[in-house]
Short mmCIF file of C-alpha atoms in Angstrom, two decimals:
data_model
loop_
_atom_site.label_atom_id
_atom_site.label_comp_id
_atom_site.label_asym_id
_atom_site.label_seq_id
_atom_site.Cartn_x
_atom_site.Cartn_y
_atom_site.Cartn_z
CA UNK A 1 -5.11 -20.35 -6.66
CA UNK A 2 -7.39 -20.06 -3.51
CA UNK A 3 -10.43 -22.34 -3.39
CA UNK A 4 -13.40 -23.27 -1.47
CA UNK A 5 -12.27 -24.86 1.44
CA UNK A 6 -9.17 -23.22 1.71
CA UNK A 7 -8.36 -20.61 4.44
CA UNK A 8 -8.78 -16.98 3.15
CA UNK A 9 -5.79 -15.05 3.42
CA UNK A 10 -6.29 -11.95 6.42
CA UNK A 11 -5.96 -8.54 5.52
CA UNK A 12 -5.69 -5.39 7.11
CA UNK A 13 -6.71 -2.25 4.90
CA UNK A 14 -7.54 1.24 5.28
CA UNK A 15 -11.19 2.31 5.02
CA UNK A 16 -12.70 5.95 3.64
CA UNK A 17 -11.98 7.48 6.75
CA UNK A 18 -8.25 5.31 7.00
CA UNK A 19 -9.47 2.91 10.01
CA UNK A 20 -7.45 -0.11 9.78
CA UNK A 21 -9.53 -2.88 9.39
CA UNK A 22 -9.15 -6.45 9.01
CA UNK A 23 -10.52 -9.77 7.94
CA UNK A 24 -10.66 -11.00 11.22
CA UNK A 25 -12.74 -8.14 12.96
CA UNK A 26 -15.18 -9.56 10.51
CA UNK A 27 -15.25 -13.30 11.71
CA UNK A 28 -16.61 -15.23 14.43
CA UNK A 29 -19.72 -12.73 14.95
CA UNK A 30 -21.88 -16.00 12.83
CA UNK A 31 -21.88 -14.10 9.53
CA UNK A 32 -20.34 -15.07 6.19
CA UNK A 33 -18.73 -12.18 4.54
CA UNK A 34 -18.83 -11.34 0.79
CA UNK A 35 -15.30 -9.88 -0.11
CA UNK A 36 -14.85 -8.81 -3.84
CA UNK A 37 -12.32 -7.56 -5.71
CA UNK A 38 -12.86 -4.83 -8.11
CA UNK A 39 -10.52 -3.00 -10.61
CA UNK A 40 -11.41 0.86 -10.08
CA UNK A 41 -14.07 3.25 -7.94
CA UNK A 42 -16.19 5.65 -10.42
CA UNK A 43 -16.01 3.49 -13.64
CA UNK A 44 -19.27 2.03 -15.43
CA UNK A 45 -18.33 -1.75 -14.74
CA UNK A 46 -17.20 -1.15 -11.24
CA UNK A 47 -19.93 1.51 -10.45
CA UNK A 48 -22.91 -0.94 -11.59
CA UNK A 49 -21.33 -3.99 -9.10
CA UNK A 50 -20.77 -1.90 -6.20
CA UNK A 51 -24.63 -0.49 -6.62
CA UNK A 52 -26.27 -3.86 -7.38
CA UNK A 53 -24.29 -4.63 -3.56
CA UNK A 54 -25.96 -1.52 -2.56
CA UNK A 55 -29.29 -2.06 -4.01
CA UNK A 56 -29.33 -5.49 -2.61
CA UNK A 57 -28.18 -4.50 0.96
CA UNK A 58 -31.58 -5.44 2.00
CA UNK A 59 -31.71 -8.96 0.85
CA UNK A 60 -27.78 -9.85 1.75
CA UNK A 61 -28.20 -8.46 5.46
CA UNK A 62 -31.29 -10.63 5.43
CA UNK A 63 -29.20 -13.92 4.78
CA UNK A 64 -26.57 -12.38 7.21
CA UNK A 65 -23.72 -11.80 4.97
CA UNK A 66 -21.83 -8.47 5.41
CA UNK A 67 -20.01 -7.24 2.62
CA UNK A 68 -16.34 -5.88 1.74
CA UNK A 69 -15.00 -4.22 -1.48
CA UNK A 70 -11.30 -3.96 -2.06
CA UNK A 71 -9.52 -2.04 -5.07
CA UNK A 72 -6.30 -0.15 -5.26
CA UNK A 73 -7.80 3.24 -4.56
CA UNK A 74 -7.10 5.78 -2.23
CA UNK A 75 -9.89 6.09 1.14
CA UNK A 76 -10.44 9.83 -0.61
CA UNK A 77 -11.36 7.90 -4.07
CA UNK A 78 -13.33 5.67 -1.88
CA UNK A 79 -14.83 8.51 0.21
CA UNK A 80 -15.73 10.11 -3.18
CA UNK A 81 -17.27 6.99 -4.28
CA UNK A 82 -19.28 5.81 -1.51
CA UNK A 83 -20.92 9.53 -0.98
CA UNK A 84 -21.86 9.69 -4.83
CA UNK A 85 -23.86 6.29 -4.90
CA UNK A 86 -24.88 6.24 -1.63
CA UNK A 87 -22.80 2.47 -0.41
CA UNK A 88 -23.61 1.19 2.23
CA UNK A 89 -20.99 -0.99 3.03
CA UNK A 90 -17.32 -1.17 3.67
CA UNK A 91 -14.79 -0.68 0.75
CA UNK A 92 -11.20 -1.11 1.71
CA UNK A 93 -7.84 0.89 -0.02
CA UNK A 94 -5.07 -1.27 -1.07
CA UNK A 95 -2.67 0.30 -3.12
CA UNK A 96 0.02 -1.98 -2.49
CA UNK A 97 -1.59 -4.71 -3.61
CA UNK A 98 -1.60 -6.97 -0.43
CA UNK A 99 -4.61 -8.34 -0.63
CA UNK A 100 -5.14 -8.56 -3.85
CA UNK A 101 -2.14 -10.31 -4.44
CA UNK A 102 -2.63 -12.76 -1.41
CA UNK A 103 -5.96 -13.13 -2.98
CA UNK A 104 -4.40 -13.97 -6.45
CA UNK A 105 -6.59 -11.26 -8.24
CA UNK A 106 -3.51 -9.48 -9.91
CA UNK A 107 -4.14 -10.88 -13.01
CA UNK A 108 -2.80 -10.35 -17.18
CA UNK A 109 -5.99 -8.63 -18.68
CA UNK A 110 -6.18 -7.81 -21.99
CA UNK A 111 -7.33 -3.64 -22.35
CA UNK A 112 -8.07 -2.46 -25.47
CA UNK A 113 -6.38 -4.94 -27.05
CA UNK A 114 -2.90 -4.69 -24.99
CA UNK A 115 -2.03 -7.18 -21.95
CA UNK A 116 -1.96 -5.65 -18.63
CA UNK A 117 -1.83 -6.26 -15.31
CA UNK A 118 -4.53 -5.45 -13.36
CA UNK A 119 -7.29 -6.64 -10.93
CA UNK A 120 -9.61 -9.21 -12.05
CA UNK A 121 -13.17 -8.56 -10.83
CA UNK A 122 -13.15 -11.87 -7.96
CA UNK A 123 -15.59 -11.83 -5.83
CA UNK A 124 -15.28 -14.58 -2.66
CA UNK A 125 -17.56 -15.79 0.60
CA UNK A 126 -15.77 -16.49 3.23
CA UNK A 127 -17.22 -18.29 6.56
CA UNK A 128 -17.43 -17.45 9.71
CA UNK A 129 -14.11 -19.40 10.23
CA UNK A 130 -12.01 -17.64 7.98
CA UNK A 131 -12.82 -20.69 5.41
CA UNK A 132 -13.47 -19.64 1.53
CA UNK A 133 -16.94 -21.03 0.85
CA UNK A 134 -17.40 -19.72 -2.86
CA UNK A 135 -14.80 -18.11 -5.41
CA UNK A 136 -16.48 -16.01 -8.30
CA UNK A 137 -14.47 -15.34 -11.47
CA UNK A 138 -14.78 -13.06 -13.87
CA UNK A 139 -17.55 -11.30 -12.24
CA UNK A 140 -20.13 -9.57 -14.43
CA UNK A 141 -20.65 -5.82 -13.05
CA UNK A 142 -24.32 -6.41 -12.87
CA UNK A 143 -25.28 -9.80 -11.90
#
């Protein structure tokens, strides 16, 4: 399981528009970056976390911390998404589960009283260094 203080596993994803982008074009510029992990763009629980990030855009650019969303959506889901509640920030397709499984967010969930796999909402802050600062767990939507 990754930690604070370990190194944070790179990534390179596609964004709305399918830009590659990666961890690392994200470090060494003196800003932490908030990179969560979130099950699926348009429903309730995922659509209240990615607009508290929104509505608090303000106050994390403030303590210079950029932030990255990651699910296993398409960039047109994520296009769709970010253009309906007005994000302001990156989200990042992985539907092969690279990241999230580097991250260790792939996770038995139980759904309506089944076990599934799935991705657990993770949120982490990584340093300017590539270093995790803070891991989240079970991340409520809103807080």
């Amino acid at each position: 399981m990754l930690e604070a203080g370990m190194k944070a596993p790179e990534f390179t994803l596609p964004d709305k528009d399918g830009n590659e982008v990666s961890l690392d074009s994200f470090l060494g510029k003196g800003t932490p970056v908030v990179v969560y992990f979130y099950p699926k763009d348009s429903t309730p629980g995922c659509t209240k976390q990615a607009c508290s990030y929104r509505d608090h855009f303000t106050e994390l650019a403030a303590r210079n911390l950029k932030v990255i969303g990651i699910s296993k959506d398409s960039a047109t889901s994520h296009q769709k998404f970010i253009a309906k509640q007005s994000l302001n920030f990156t989200l990042l397709s992985d539907p092969d589960r690279i990241a999230i499984e580097a991250y260790g967010v792939w996770q038995e969930k139980m759904m309506y009283g089944k076990k599934v796999m799935g991705v657990a909402r993770t949120t982490f802050v990584i340093d300017e260094q590539g270093n995790i600062l803070k891991r989240f767990d079970k991340v409520k939507p809103d807080q």
